Amino acid sequence: MPREVISIGIGQGGVQLSNSCWELYCLEHGIQPDGQMPSDKSVGGENDPFNTFFSETSSGKHVPRAVYVDLEPSVVDEVR
């Protein structure tokens, strides 16, 4: 059974801190800003460690499992 972790960032500080963590996760796993992972030889493997934090789309992109919430839209817009 695969494990899944969902990150939730609430408020300006939570969103900015979560974004910094996700940037680090992407660097550690070699995932580019567009979600592609050029070094990925086993696309679709459920037991790969990075699939705990990332969801893989049918096109091979890796999307962070994250939810950001803030009443000020400009904070979340900076992350996009």
mmCIF file of N, CA, C and O in Angstrom:
data_model
loop_
_atom_site.group_PDB
_atom_site.id
_atom_site.type_symbol
_atom_site.label_atom_id
_atom_site.label_comp_id
_atom_site.label_asym_id
_atom_site.label_seq_id
_atom_site.Cartn_x
_atom_site.Cartn_y
_atom_site.Cartn_z
ATOM 1 N N MET A 1 0.842 -1.173 0.000
ATOM 2 C CA MET A 1 0.000 0.000 0.000
ATOM 3 C C MET A 1 0.892 1.243 0.000
ATOM 4 O O MET A 1 1.737 1.404 0.862
ATOM 5 N N PRO A 2 0.692 2.139 -0.969
ATOM 6 C CA PRO A 2 1.531 3.334 -1.026
ATOM 7 C C PRO A 2 1.155 4.325 0.076
ATOM 8 O O PRO A 2 0.012 4.425 0.482
ATOM 9 N N ARG A 3 2.168 5.036 0.547
ATOM 10 C CA ARG A 3 1.939 6.088 1.538
ATOM 11 C C ARG A 3 1.771 7.411 0.818
ATOM 12 O O ARG A 3 2.387 7.636 -0.225
ATOM 13 N N GLU A 4 0.969 8.281 1.383
ATOM 14 C CA GLU A 4 0.765 9.600 0.805
ATOM 15 C C GLU A 4 0.789 10.639 1.914
ATOM 16 O O GLU A 4 0.182 10.456 2.959
ATOM 17 N N VAL A 5 1.497 11.738 1.669
ATOM 18 C CA VAL A 5 1.570 12.855 2.603
ATOM 19 C C VAL A 5 1.025 14.082 1.897
ATOM 20 O O VAL A 5 1.416 14.384 0.770
ATOM 21 N N ILE A 6 0.119 14.779 2.559
ATOM 22 C CA ILE A 6 -0.443 16.011 2.011
ATOM 23 C C ILE A 6 0.020 17.166 2.889
ATOM 24 O O ILE A 6 -0.149 17.143 4.109
ATOM 25 N N SER A 7 0.598 18.168 2.267
ATOM 26 C CA SER A 7 1.077 19.346 2.976
ATOM 27 C C SER A 7 0.004 20.428 2.921
ATOM 28 O O SER A 7 -0.559 20.691 1.855
ATOM 29 N N ILE A 8 -0.279 21.037 4.069
ATOM 30 C CA ILE A 8 -1.274 22.108 4.133
ATOM 31 C C ILE A 8 -0.590 23.365 4.672
ATOM 32 O O ILE A 8 -0.029 23.350 5.760
ATOM 33 N N GLY A 9 -0.631 24.443 3.885
ATOM 34 C CA GLY A 9 -0.059 25.723 4.293
ATOM 35 C C GLY A 9 -1.171 26.738 4.492
ATOM 36 O O GLY A 9 -1.935 27.003 3.569
ATOM 37 N N ILE A 10 -1.293 27.274 5.703
ATOM 38 C CA ILE A 10 -2.373 28.218 6.015
ATOM 39 C C ILE A 10 -1.773 29.573 6.375
ATOM 40 O O ILE A 10 -0.882 29.662 7.214
ATOM 41 N N GLY A 11 -2.272 30.611 5.741
ATOM 42 C CA GLY A 11 -1.796 31.959 5.996
ATOM 43 C C GLY A 11 -0.515 32.257 5.230
ATOM 44 O O GLY A 11 0.073 31.383 4.601
ATOM 45 N N GLN A 12 -0.082 33.495 5.285
ATOM 46 C CA GLN A 12 1.097 33.910 4.520
ATOM 47 C C GLN A 12 2.333 33.123 4.928
ATOM 48 O O GLN A 12 3.065 32.615 4.084
ATOM 49 N N GLY A 13 2.573 32.999 6.225
ATOM 50 C CA GLY A 13 3.748 32.275 6.697
ATOM 51 C C GLY A 13 3.704 30.803 6.323
ATOM 52 O O GLY A 13 4.696 30.223 5.901
ATOM 53 N N GLY A 14 2.531 30.186 6.461
ATOM 54 C CA GLY A 14 2.389 28.772 6.119
ATOM 55 C C GLY A 14 2.598 28.512 4.643
ATOM 56 O O GLY A 14 3.246 27.539 4.254
ATOM 57 N N VAL A 15 2.062 29.387 3.808
ATOM 58 C CA VAL A 15 2.216 29.239 2.359
ATOM 59 C C VAL A 15 3.683 29.408 1.958
ATOM 60 O O VAL A 15 4.229 28.617 1.190
ATOM 61 N N GLN A 16 4.342 30.426 2.500
ATOM 62 C CA GLN A 16 5.741 30.669 2.135
ATOM 63 C C GLN A 16 6.653 29.566 2.649
ATOM 64 O O GLN A 16 7.570 29.136 1.943
ATOM 65 N N LEU A 17 6.409 29.085 3.856
ATOM 66 C CA LEU A 17 7.215 27.995 4.406
ATOM 67 C C LEU A 17 7.003 26.700 3.619
ATOM 68 O O LEU A 17 7.964 26.002 3.280
ATOM 69 N N SER A 18 5.756 26.395 3.308
ATOM 70 C CA SER A 18 5.465 25.192 2.521
ATOM 71 C C SER A 18 6.092 25.272 1.138
ATOM 72 O O SER A 18 6.624 24.286 0.629
ATOM 73 N N ASN A 19 6.036 26.447 0.530
ATOM 74 C CA ASN A 19 6.625 26.616 -0.790
ATOM 75 C C ASN A 19 8.136 26.371 -0.753
ATOM 76 O O ASN A 19 8.689 25.721 -1.644
ATOM 77 N N SER A 20 8.795 26.859 0.287
ATOM 78 C CA SER A 20 10.240 26.620 0.429
ATOM 79 C C SER A 20 10.535 25.130 0.584
ATOM 80 O O SER A 20 11.499 24.614 0.003
ATOM 81 N N CYS A 21 9.713 24.441 1.349
ATOM 82 C CA CYS A 21 9.900 22.994 1.517
ATOM 83 C C CYS A 21 9.719 22.268 0.187
ATOM 84 O O CYS A 21 10.508 21.373 -0.148
ATOM 85 N N TRP A 22 8.708 22.645 -0.583
ATOM 86 C CA TRP A 22 8.467 21.972 -1.862
ATOM 87 C C TRP A 22 9.590 22.242 -2.858
ATOM 88 O O TRP A 22 9.943 21.377 -3.649
ATOM 89 N N GLU A 23 10.152 23.436 -2.819
ATOM 90 C CA GLU A 23 11.296 23.722 -3.691
ATOM 91 C C GLU A 23 12.460 22.797 -3.339
ATOM 92 O O GLU A 23 13.142 22.276 -4.225
ATOM 93 N N LEU A 24 12.673 22.565 -2.046
ATOM 94 C CA LEU A 24 13.733 21.665 -1.597
ATOM 95 C C LEU A 24 13.446 20.220 -2.006
ATOM 96 O O LEU A 24 14.333 19.513 -2.480
ATOM 97 N N TYR A 25 12.189 19.771 -1.847
ATOM 98 C CA TYR A 25 11.823 18.410 -2.261
ATOM 99 C C TYR A 25 12.088 18.212 -3.755
ATOM 100 O O TYR A 25 12.589 17.177 -4.162
ATOM 101 N N CYS A 26 11.739 19.223 -4.544
ATOM 102 C CA CYS A 26 11.958 19.122 -5.999
ATOM 103 C C CYS A 26 13.443 19.024 -6.315
ATOM 104 O O CYS A 26 13.844 18.229 -7.173
ATOM 105 N N LEU A 27 14.259 19.808 -5.644
ATOM 106 C CA LEU A 27 15.708 19.738 -5.857
ATOM 107 C C LEU A 27 16.253 18.370 -5.459
ATOM 108 O O LEU A 27 17.075 17.786 -6.178
ATOM 109 N N GLU A 28 15.801 17.847 -4.316
ATOM 110 C CA GLU A 28 16.301 16.563 -3.829
ATOM 111 C C GLU A 28 15.943 15.414 -4.754
ATOM 112 O O GLU A 28 16.705 14.462 -4.891
ATOM 113 N N HIS A 29 14.771 15.485 -5.389
ATOM 114 C CA HIS A 29 14.319 14.392 -6.239
ATOM 115 C C HIS A 29 14.544 14.651 -7.728
ATOM 116 O O HIS A 29 14.174 13.822 -8.562
ATOM 117 N N GLY A 30 15.149 15.781 -8.068
ATOM 118 C CA GLY A 30 15.462 16.083 -9.466
ATOM 119 C C GLY A 30 14.250 16.408 -10.312
ATOM 120 O O GLY A 30 14.240 16.157 -11.518
ATOM 121 N N ILE A 31 13.220 16.986 -9.697
ATOM 122 C CA ILE A 31 12.013 17.344 -10.433
ATOM 123 C C ILE A 31 12.125 18.803 -10.865
ATOM 124 O O ILE A 31 12.390 19.687 -10.067
ATOM 125 N N GLN A 32 11.930 19.035 -12.149
ATOM 126 C CA GLN A 32 12.050 20.375 -12.713
ATOM 127 C C GLN A 32 10.807 21.200 -12.389
ATOM 128 O O GLN A 32 9.758 20.657 -12.030
ATOM 129 N N PRO A 33 10.868 22.543 -12.540
ATOM 130 C CA PRO A 33 9.706 23.394 -12.246
ATOM 131 C C PRO A 33 8.449 23.050 -13.047
ATOM 132 O O PRO A 33 7.344 23.304 -12.600
ATOM 133 N N ASP A 34 8.618 22.454 -14.226
ATOM 134 C CA ASP A 34 7.442 22.084 -15.022
ATOM 135 C C ASP A 34 6.870 20.722 -14.618
ATOM 136 O O ASP A 34 5.912 20.239 -15.207
ATOM 137 N N GLY A 35 7.452 20.082 -13.599
ATOM 138 C CA GLY A 35 6.943 18.807 -13.100
ATOM 139 C C GLY A 35 7.577 17.591 -13.719
ATOM 140 O O GLY A 35 7.282 16.464 -13.321
ATOM 141 N N GLN A 36 8.441 17.780 -14.704
ATOM 142 C CA GLN A 36 9.094 16.644 -15.353
ATOM 143 C C GLN A 36 10.273 16.166 -14.515
ATOM 144 O O GLN A 36 10.938 16.947 -13.854
ATOM 145 N N MET A 37 10.525 14.873 -14.590
ATOM 146 C CA MET A 37 11.641 14.280 -13.869
ATOM 147 C C MET A 37 12.483 13.501 -14.871
ATOM 148 O O MET A 37 12.215 12.336 -15.152
ATOM 149 N N PRO A 38 13.496 14.158 -15.450
ATOM 150 C CA PRO A 38 14.276 13.522 -16.518
ATOM 151 C C PRO A 38 14.985 12.244 -16.086
ATOM 152 O O PRO A 38 15.195 11.359 -16.889
ATOM 153 N N SER A 39 15.336 12.129 -14.817
ATOM 154 C CA SER A 39 16.061 10.950 -14.355
ATOM 155 C C SER A 39 15.125 9.808 -13.975
ATOM 156 O O SER A 39 15.587 8.778 -13.500
ATOM 157 N N ASP A 40 13.808 9.978 -14.173
ATOM 158 C CA ASP A 40 12.829 8.972 -13.767
ATOM 159 C C ASP A 40 12.822 7.812 -14.756
ATOM 160 O O ASP A 40 12.391 7.949 -15.883
ATOM 161 N N LYS A 41 13.302 6.661 -14.326
ATOM 162 C CA LYS A 41 13.340 5.474 -15.169
ATOM 163 C C LYS A 41 12.148 4.566 -14.928
ATOM 164 O O LYS A 41 11.874 3.675 -15.705
ATOM 165 N N SER A 42 11.442 4.789 -13.826
ATOM 166 C CA SER A 42 10.332 3.910 -13.465
ATOM 167 C C SER A 42 9.048 4.712 -13.303
ATOM 168 O O SER A 42 8.473 4.777 -12.231
ATOM 169 N N VAL A 43 8.598 5.325 -14.401
ATOM 170 C CA VAL A 43 7.396 6.144 -14.339
ATOM 171 C C VAL A 43 6.215 5.265 -13.941
ATOM 172 O O VAL A 43 5.984 4.214 -14.517
ATOM 173 N N GLY A 44 5.510 5.702 -12.915
ATOM 174 C CA GLY A 44 4.315 4.990 -12.494
ATOM 175 C C GLY A 44 4.529 4.015 -11.358
ATOM 176 O O GLY A 44 3.598 3.369 -10.929
ATOM 177 N N GLY A 45 5.729 3.898 -10.849
ATOM 178 C CA GLY A 45 5.981 2.974 -9.749
ATOM 179 C C GLY A 45 5.376 3.501 -8.449
ATOM 180 O O GLY A 45 5.714 4.579 -8.005
ATOM 181 N N GLU A 46 4.467 2.710 -7.848
ATOM 182 C CA GLU A 46 3.784 3.186 -6.646
ATOM 183 C C GLU A 46 4.691 3.213 -5.427
ATOM 184 O O GLU A 46 4.460 3.964 -4.503
ATOM 185 N N ASN A 47 5.720 2.399 -5.382
ATOM 186 C CA ASN A 47 6.548 2.289 -4.195
ATOM 187 C C ASN A 47 7.760 3.207 -4.212
ATOM 188 O O ASN A 47 8.605 3.116 -3.339
ATOM 189 N N ASP A 48 7.873 4.058 -5.203
ATOM 190 C CA ASP A 48 8.978 4.996 -5.256
ATOM 191 C C ASP A 48 8.821 6.014 -4.129
ATOM 192 O O ASP A 48 7.717 6.492 -3.868
ATOM 193 N N PRO A 49 9.913 6.358 -3.435
ATOM 194 C CA PRO A 49 9.812 7.253 -2.276
ATOM 195 C C PRO A 49 9.222 8.623 -2.591
ATOM 196 O O PRO A 49 8.502 9.182 -1.776
ATOM 197 N N PHE A 50 9.511 9.176 -3.760
ATOM 198 C CA PHE A 50 9.009 10.514 -4.064
ATOM 199 C C PHE A 50 7.507 10.528 -4.288
ATOM 200 O O PHE A 50 6.874 11.573 -4.206
ATOM 201 N N ASN A 51 6.888 9.370 -4.564
ATOM 202 C CA ASN A 51 5.438 9.319 -4.744
ATOM 203 C C ASN A 51 4.692 9.504 -3.426
ATOM 204 O O ASN A 51 3.481 9.645 -3.421
ATOM 205 N N THR A 52 5.407 9.500 -2.307
ATOM 206 C CA THR A 52 4.791 9.830 -1.024
ATOM 207 C C THR A 52 4.396 11.300 -0.999
ATOM 208 O O THR A 52 3.353 11.657 -0.469
ATOM 209 N N PHE A 53 5.209 12.143 -1.613
ATOM 210 C CA PHE A 53 4.981 13.584 -1.607
ATOM 211 C C PHE A 53 4.416 14.125 -2.916
ATOM 212 O O PHE A 53 3.866 15.213 -2.938
ATOM 213 N N PHE A 54 4.586 13.384 -4.010
ATOM 214 C CA PHE A 54 4.172 13.857 -5.327
ATOM 215 C C PHE A 54 3.157 12.902 -5.937
ATOM 216 O O PHE A 54 3.251 11.690 -5.777
ATOM 217 N N SER A 55 2.215 13.456 -6.663
ATOM 218 C CA SER A 55 1.257 12.672 -7.431
ATOM 219 C C SER A 55 1.693 12.733 -8.894
ATOM 220 O O SER A 55 2.011 13.807 -9.407
ATOM 221 N N GLU A 56 1.707 11.600 -9.555
ATOM 222 C CA GLU A 56 2.147 11.561 -10.946
ATOM 223 C C GLU A 56 0.937 11.543 -11.875
ATOM 224 O O GLU A 56 0.033 10.727 -11.715
ATOM 225 N N THR A 57 0.921 12.456 -12.851
ATOM 226 C CA THR A 57 -0.176 12.510 -13.812
ATOM 227 C C THR A 57 0.049 11.490 -14.914
ATOM 228 O O THR A 57 1.118 10.897 -15.019
ATOM 229 N N SER A 58 -0.962 11.302 -15.752
ATOM 230 C CA SER A 58 -0.843 10.344 -16.853
ATOM 231 C C SER A 58 0.195 10.781 -17.887
ATOM 232 O O SER A 58 0.727 9.956 -18.623
ATOM 233 N N SER A 59 0.517 12.074 -17.923
ATOM 234 C CA SER A 59 1.521 12.572 -18.868
ATOM 235 C C SER A 59 2.936 12.519 -18.296
ATOM 236 O O SER A 59 3.878 12.951 -18.937
ATOM 237 N N GLY A 60 3.086 12.014 -17.053
ATOM 238 C CA GLY A 60 4.408 11.857 -16.467
ATOM 239 C C GLY A 60 4.875 13.027 -15.625
ATOM 240 O O GLY A 60 5.996 13.037 -15.148
ATOM 241 N N LYS A 61 4.015 14.036 -15.422
ATOM 242 C CA LYS A 61 4.390 15.170 -14.571
ATOM 243 C C LYS A 61 4.172 14.796 -13.114
ATOM 244 O O LYS A 61 3.256 14.062 -12.773
ATOM 245 N N HIS A 62 5.026 15.354 -12.255
ATOM 246 C CA HIS A 62 4.913 15.125 -10.818
ATOM 247 C C HIS A 62 4.374 16.391 -10.165
ATOM 248 O O HIS A 62 4.977 17.451 -10.264
ATOM 249 N N VAL A 63 3.235 16.263 -9.503
ATOM 250 C CA VAL A 63 2.548 17.394 -8.895
ATOM 251 C C VAL A 63 2.612 17.247 -7.374
ATOM 252 O O VAL A 63 2.293 16.176 -6.845
ATOM 253 N N PRO A 64 3.027 18.293 -6.658
ATOM 254 C CA PRO A 64 3.085 18.200 -5.195
ATOM 255 C C PRO A 64 1.705 17.957 -4.587
ATOM 256 O O PRO A 64 0.709 18.511 -5.048
ATOM 257 N N ARG A 65 1.661 17.151 -3.552
ATOM 258 C CA ARG A 65 0.414 16.950 -2.801
ATOM 259 C C ARG A 65 0.366 18.056 -1.749
ATOM 260 O O ARG A 65 0.863 17.901 -0.641
ATOM 261 N N ALA A 66 -0.205 19.198 -2.136
ATOM 262 C CA ALA A 66 -0.198 20.357 -1.250
ATOM 263 C C ALA A 66 -1.482 21.162 -1.405
ATOM 264 O O ALA A 66 -2.053 21.236 -2.493
ATOM 265 N N VAL A 67 -1.905 21.761 -0.302
ATOM 266 C CA VAL A 67 -3.048 22.668 -0.287
ATOM 267 C C VAL A 67 -2.595 23.947 0.403
ATOM 268 O O VAL A 67 -2.070 23.910 1.514
ATOM 269 N N TYR A 68 -2.782 25.080 -0.278
ATOM 270 C CA TYR A 68 -2.431 26.378 0.287
ATOM 271 C C TYR A 68 -3.710 27.182 0.489
ATOM 272 O O TYR A 68 -4.542 27.269 -0.414
ATOM 273 N N VAL A 69 -3.846 27.775 1.673
ATOM 274 C CA VAL A 69 -5.044 28.549 1.999
ATOM 275 C C VAL A 69 -4.615 29.896 2.568
ATOM 276 O O VAL A 69 -3.816 29.956 3.501
ATOM 277 N N ASP A 70 -5.153 30.969 1.980
ATOM 278 C CA ASP A 70 -4.923 32.309 2.511
ATOM 279 C C ASP A 70 -6.034 33.209 2.007
ATOM 280 O O ASP A 70 -6.501 33.057 0.872
ATOM 281 N N LEU A 71 -6.480 34.135 2.842
ATOM 282 C CA LEU A 71 -7.529 35.064 2.437
ATOM 283 C C LEU A 71 -7.008 36.127 1.477
ATOM 284 O O LEU A 71 -7.777 36.742 0.752
ATOM 285 N N GLU A 72 -5.707 36.358 1.474
ATOM 286 C CA GLU A 72 -5.079 37.328 0.569
ATOM 287 C C GLU A 72 -4.585 36.566 -0.664
ATOM 288 O O GLU A 72 -3.620 35.801 -0.582
ATOM 289 N N PRO A 73 -5.212 36.735 -1.822
ATOM 290 C CA PRO A 73 -4.848 35.949 -3.006
ATOM 291 C C PRO A 73 -3.437 36.204 -3.535
ATOM 292 O O PRO A 73 -2.855 35.345 -4.174
ATOM 293 N N SER A 74 -2.862 37.366 -3.244
ATOM 294 C CA SER A 74 -1.538 37.674 -3.793
ATOM 295 C C SER A 74 -0.473 36.754 -3.226
ATOM 296 O O SER A 74 0.536 36.468 -3.881
ATOM 297 N N VAL A 75 -0.663 36.249 -2.007
ATOM 298 C CA VAL A 75 0.328 35.356 -1.384
ATOM 299 C C VAL A 75 0.395 34.039 -2.157
ATOM 300 O O VAL A 75 1.455 33.549 -2.490
ATOM 301 N N VAL A 76 -0.761 33.474 -2.470
ATOM 302 C CA VAL A 76 -0.811 32.209 -3.199
ATOM 303 C C VAL A 76 -0.418 32.428 -4.664
ATOM 304 O O VAL A 76 0.201 31.557 -5.279
ATOM 305 N N ASP A 77 -0.731 33.592 -5.227
ATOM 306 C CA ASP A 77 -0.375 33.886 -6.614
ATOM 307 C C ASP A 77 1.149 33.891 -6.813
ATOM 308 O O ASP A 77 1.636 33.533 -7.879
ATOM 309 N N GLU A 78 1.901 34.292 -5.774
ATOM 310 C CA GLU A 78 3.357 34.308 -5.877
ATOM 311 C C GLU A 78 3.922 32.892 -6.036
ATOM 312 O O GLU A 78 4.968 32.708 -6.650
ATOM 313 N N VAL A 79 3.217 31.907 -5.499
ATOM 314 C CA VAL A 79 3.674 30.515 -5.570
ATOM 315 C C VAL A 79 3.423 29.937 -6.954
ATOM 316 O O VAL A 79 4.188 29.163 -7.464
ATOM 317 N N ARG A 80 2.318 30.319 -7.553
ATOM 318 C CA ARG A 80 1.979 29.760 -8.866
ATOM 319 C C ARG A 80 3.044 30.108 -9.818
ATOM 320 O O ARG A 80 3.603 29.742 -10.603
#
